[in-house]
Coordinates of C-alpha atoms in Angstrom, one line a residue:
M1 CA 42.8 36.1 13.9
S2 CA 39.4 36.9 15.4
S3 CA 39.0 40.0 13.2
T4 CA 39.9 37.9 10.1
A5 CA 37.3 35.3 11.0
A6 CA 34.7 38.0 11.5
T7 CA 35.3 39.7 8.2
N8 CA 35.6 36.4 6.2
P9 CA 32.9 34.1 7.6
T10 CA 33.0 30.6 6.4
P11 CA 29.7 29.3 4.7
P12 CA 27.6 27.3 7.0
T13 CA 27.8 23.5 6.7
A14 CA 24.9 21.1 6.3
S15 CA 25.3 20.1 10.0
T16 CA 25.9 22.8 12.7
G17 CA 25.7 20.5 15.7
P18 CA 24.4 17.3 17.1
G19 CA 21.1 18.9 18.1
T20 CA 20.5 20.6 14.8
P21 CA 18.3 18.7 12.3
R22 CA 20.0 18.1 9.0
E23 CA 18.3 19.7 5.9
P24 CA 17.2 17.0 3.4
A25 CA 19.0 17.1 0.1
P26 CA 16.8 18.4 -2.6
A27 CA 15.5 15.6 -4.7
S28 CA 16.4 15.8 -8.3
R29 CA 13.4 16.1 -10.4
P30 CA 13.5 14.1 -13.6
S31 CA 12.7 15.9 -16.8
A32 CA 9.2 15.5 -18.3
L33 CA 10.3 12.9 -20.8
D34 CA 13.6 11.2 -21.4
L35 CA 14.1 8.8 -24.3
S36 CA 16.3 6.3 -22.4
R37 CA 14.1 6.1 -19.4
T38 CA 11.0 5.8 -21.6
T39 CA 12.4 3.0 -23.7
A40 CA 13.7 1.2 -20.6
T41 CA 10.2 1.3 -19.1
A42 CA 8.6 0.0 -22.3
A43 CA 11.1 -2.9 -22.5
R44 CA 10.3 -3.7 -18.8
A45 CA 6.6 -3.6 -19.5
L46 CA 7.0 -6.0 -22.5
R47 CA 9.0 -8.4 -20.4
Q48 CA 6.2 -8.4 -17.8
L49 CA 3.6 -9.0 -20.5
R50 CA 5.6 -11.9 -21.9
H51 CA 4.8 -13.8 -18.7
D52 CA 1.0 -13.0 -19.0
P53 CA -0.2 -14.9 -22.1
R54 CA -3.8 -14.5 -21.2
T55 CA -3.6 -10.7 -21.4
I56 CA -1.7 -10.9 -24.7
A57 CA -4.3 -13.3 -26.1
L58 CA -7.1 -10.9 -24.9
M59 CA -5.5 -8.0 -26.7
I60 CA -4.4 -9.7 -29.9
L61 CA -6.7 -12.5 -30.6
V62 CA -10.1 -11.4 -29.3
P63 CA -10.7 -8.7 -32.0
C64 CA -9.9 -11.3 -34.7
V65 CA -12.3 -13.8 -33.1
M66 CA -15.0 -11.2 -32.9
L67 CA -14.6 -10.2 -36.6
V68 CA -14.9 -13.9 -37.7
L69 CA -18.0 -14.3 -35.5
L70 CA -19.5 -11.1 -37.0
R71 CA -18.8 -12.2 -40.5
Y72 CA -20.7 -15.5 -40.1
V73 CA -23.5 -13.9 -38.1
F74 CA -24.3 -12.0 -41.3
D75 CA -23.4 -14.9 -43.6
G76 CA -26.7 -14.6 -45.5
S77 CA -26.2 -10.8 -46.1
P78 CA -22.5 -10.0 -46.8
G79 CA -23.5 -6.4 -47.5
T80 CA -24.3 -5.9 -43.9
F81 CA -20.8 -7.1 -42.9
D82 CA -19.3 -4.7 -45.4
S83 CA -21.3 -1.8 -44.0
I84 CA -20.5 -2.2 -40.3
G85 CA -17.3 -4.4 -40.5
A86 CA -15.0 -1.4 -41.1
S87 CA -16.5 0.5 -38.1
L88 CA -16.1 -2.6 -35.8
L89 CA -12.6 -3.1 -37.1
G90 CA -11.8 0.2 -35.2
I91 CA -14.0 -0.4 -32.2
F92 CA -12.9 -3.9 -31.3
P93 CA -9.2 -2.9 -30.8
L94 CA -10.1 0.1 -28.8
I95 CA -12.2 -2.0 -26.4
T96 CA -9.7 -4.8 -25.9
M97 CA -6.8 -2.4 -25.3
F98 CA -8.9 -0.5 -22.9
L99 CA -9.6 -3.7 -20.9
G100 CA -6.0 -5.0 -21.0
T101 CA -4.0 -1.9 -20.2
P102 CA -5.4 -0.9 -16.8
I103 CA -5.2 -4.5 -15.6
A104 CA -1.5 -4.7 -16.3
T105 CA -0.9 -1.2 -14.7
L106 CA -2.9 -2.0 -11.6
R107 CA -0.9 -5.2 -11.0
E108 CA 2.2 -3.0 -10.9
R109 CA 0.6 -0.6 -8.3
T110 CA -0.9 -3.3 -6.1
S111 CA 2.3 -5.2 -5.9
G112 CA 4.3 -2.1 -4.9
T113 CA 6.4 -2.1 -8.1
L114 CA 5.0 1.2 -9.3
E115 CA 6.0 2.9 -6.0
R116 CA 9.5 1.6 -6.2
L117 CA 9.8 2.7 -9.8
L118 CA 8.7 6.2 -9.1
A119 CA 11.1 6.4 -6.2
M120 CA 13.9 6.2 -8.8
P121 CA 14.8 9.1 -11.1
L122 CA 11.8 8.2 -13.3
G123 CA 9.1 10.7 -14.1
K124 CA 5.4 10.0 -14.4
G125 CA 5.6 11.1 -18.0
D126 CA 8.4 8.5 -18.6
L127 CA 6.3 5.8 -17.1
I128 CA 3.1 6.5 -19.0
A129 CA 5.0 7.0 -22.3
G130 CA 6.8 3.7 -21.7
Y131 CA 3.6 1.8 -21.1
A132 CA 2.1 3.5 -24.1
L133 CA 5.1 2.4 -26.3
A134 CA 4.8 -1.2 -25.0
F135 CA 1.1 -1.5 -25.5
G136 CA 1.5 0.4 -28.8
A137 CA 3.8 -2.4 -30.0
I138 CA 1.0 -4.9 -29.2
A139 CA -1.5 -2.6 -30.9
I140 CA 0.5 -2.7 -34.1
V141 CA 0.4 -6.5 -34.1
Q142 CA -3.3 -6.6 -33.2
S143 CA -4.3 -4.0 -35.8
A144 CA -2.3 -5.7 -38.5
L145 CA -3.8 -9.1 -37.8
A146 CA -7.4 -7.8 -37.5
T147 CA -7.1 -5.7 -40.7
G148 CA -5.5 -8.5 -42.7
L149 CA -8.1 -11.0 -41.5
A150 CA -11.0 -8.7 -42.3
V151 CA -9.9 -7.6 -45.8
W152 CA -8.1 -10.6 -47.2
L153 CA -9.7 -13.6 -45.5
L154 CA -13.2 -12.4 -44.5
G155 CA -13.7 -10.4 -47.7
L156 CA -14.4 -7.0 -46.3
D157 CA -15.1 -4.8 -49.3
V158 CA -13.6 -1.3 -48.9
T159 CA -13.3 1.3 -51.6
G160 CA -10.2 3.0 -50.1
S161 CA -6.8 1.6 -49.3
P162 CA -6.6 -1.2 -46.6
W163 CA -3.5 0.6 -45.3
L164 CA -5.8 3.5 -44.3
L165 CA -8.0 1.0 -42.4
L166 CA -4.8 -0.2 -40.7
L167 CA -3.9 3.3 -39.7
V168 CA -7.3 4.0 -38.1
A169 CA -7.3 0.6 -36.4
L170 CA -3.9 1.4 -34.9
L171 CA -4.9 4.8 -33.7
D172 CA -8.1 3.4 -32.2
A173 CA -6.0 0.8 -30.3
L174 CA -3.7 3.5 -29.1
L175 CA -6.7 5.5 -27.9
G176 CA -7.9 2.5 -26.0
T177 CA -4.5 2.2 -24.4
A178 CA -4.5 5.8 -23.4
L179 CA -8.0 5.5 -21.9
G180 CA -7.0 2.4 -20.0
L181 CA -4.0 4.1 -18.5
F182 CA -6.1 7.0 -17.5
V183 CA -8.8 5.1 -15.8
S184 CA -6.3 2.9 -14.0
A185 CA -5.5 5.9 -11.8
F186 CA -9.0 5.9 -10.4
A187 CA -9.4 2.1 -9.8
A188 CA -8.3 0.3 -6.7
S189 CA -8.5 -3.2 -8.2
E190 CA -8.7 -5.0 -11.5
F191 CA -12.4 -5.5 -10.9
Q192 CA -13.0 -1.8 -10.5
A193 CA -11.0 -1.2 -13.7
V194 CA -13.4 -3.4 -15.7
Q195 CA -16.3 -1.6 -14.1
F196 CA -15.2 1.6 -15.8
M197 CA -16.1 0.0 -19.2
P198 CA -19.8 0.8 -18.9
A199 CA -19.0 4.4 -18.0
V200 CA -16.3 5.1 -20.6
I201 CA -16.9 2.7 -23.5
F202 CA -20.6 2.0 -23.7
P203 CA -21.8 5.6 -24.1
Q204 CA -19.3 6.1 -26.9
L205 CA -20.4 2.8 -28.5
L206 CA -24.0 3.9 -28.5
L207 CA -23.4 7.4 -29.7
C208 CA -20.6 6.8 -32.3
G209 CA -22.9 6.4 -35.2
L210 CA -22.6 2.6 -35.5
F211 CA -26.3 1.9 -34.9
T212 CA -27.8 5.0 -36.5
P213 CA -26.4 8.1 -38.1
R214 CA -25.4 10.7 -35.6
S215 CA -27.4 13.3 -37.5
D216 CA -30.6 11.3 -36.7
M217 CA -30.1 11.4 -33.0
H218 CA -31.6 13.9 -30.5
P219 CA -29.8 17.2 -30.8
V220 CA -28.4 16.8 -27.2
L221 CA -27.0 13.3 -27.9
E222 CA -25.6 14.5 -31.3
A223 CA -23.8 17.3 -29.5
V224 CA -22.4 14.8 -26.9
S225 CA -21.3 12.5 -29.7
D226 CA -19.4 15.3 -31.3
V227 CA -16.9 15.4 -28.4
L228 CA -16.4 11.6 -28.1
P229 CA -13.3 10.3 -29.9
M230 CA -14.9 7.0 -30.9
S231 CA -17.3 8.9 -33.1
Y232 CA -14.4 10.2 -35.2
A233 CA -12.8 6.8 -35.3
V234 CA -16.1 5.4 -36.9
D235 CA -16.3 8.3 -39.2
A236 CA -12.7 7.8 -40.4
M237 CA -13.4 4.1 -41.1
N238 CA -16.5 5.0 -43.1
E239 CA -14.5 7.5 -45.1
V240 CA -12.2 4.7 -46.2
L241 CA -15.2 2.5 -46.9
R242 CA -16.7 4.9 -49.3
H243 CA -13.9 6.9 -50.9
T244 CA -11.0 5.9 -53.0
D245 CA -8.9 8.9 -52.1
T246 CA -7.9 10.4 -48.8
T247 CA -10.5 13.0 -48.0
A248 CA -10.2 16.1 -45.9
T249 CA -12.7 14.7 -43.5
F250 CA -10.6 11.5 -43.1
V251 CA -7.6 13.6 -42.2
R252 CA -9.6 15.6 -39.7
D253 CA -11.0 12.5 -38.1
V254 CA -7.6 10.9 -37.8
L255 CA -6.0 14.0 -36.3
I256 CA -8.8 14.2 -33.7
V257 CA -8.4 10.5 -32.7
A258 CA -4.6 10.9 -32.4
G259 CA -4.9 14.2 -30.5
S260 CA -7.4 12.6 -28.1
A261 CA -5.0 9.8 -27.4
L262 CA -2.2 12.2 -26.7
L263 CA -4.5 14.3 -24.5
V264 CA -5.6 11.4 -22.5
L265 CA -2.0 10.1 -22.1
G266 CA -1.1 13.5 -20.6
L267 CA -4.1 13.3 -18.2
G268 CA -3.0 9.8 -17.3
A269 CA 0.5 11.1 -16.4
A270 CA -1.0 13.9 -14.3
T271 CA -3.3 11.6 -12.3
L272 CA -1.0 8.7 -11.9
R273 CA -0.7 7.5 -8.3
R274 CA 2.2 5.6 -6.7
R275 CA 0.0 3.0 -5.1
T276 CA -3.6 2.0 -4.5
Q277 CA -5.1 3.6 -1.4

């Protein structure tokens, strides 16, 4: 009996005695992205937003109000509204989504909900992608309302297709969502999230070519503007404003804006924290 036991040892069990610490079971790592987990997260985020009408109003109605205000500021010179209205049609959604997204995310973290979610088999990529889907749905509504208002009610005169304006406005809103999710990882409160606006949005606003052509800037500032995504959003809007057909420059600008949004979403997933320190 003893020789048999010696030659055929049984595998060790998880617990070898009362004094031996038990090895923790290895945690199952969720895959980078899972469609069911991502859509469930998006549905949950939309249910949360439904109970926050102020945030919804901020993200959907404020760009429309700003466009109406801008139109009648230049009531005596409609050409001015035509020249800058298309650019601002892309900038306003980016700014409002940037403001609304980190506020909603920080509420999840400060309430402890985010920590409980990440304790479940839910990856950071699923969480970020779910929030991007939820706010992307709002961005579609926002961009459609703002574009329709500018073109068909406020008389914005564009040479190209209004559908291309809508595409760029939507991509700009998604870029604002991605930037908002990214900066929320570095903010400890909603107030700090708003404070990121001067650091992230204002430099892009000044250097995007809205106030003066980028080619007329100091060479250093022009080089900086070449790596800022808002510059390409404004360039894409101007392409639609001036050309009847889809140009190669427009395609390049749209791809850069979309790629920037995806890149920032990836950075947001990498830097996401469970809770505010």
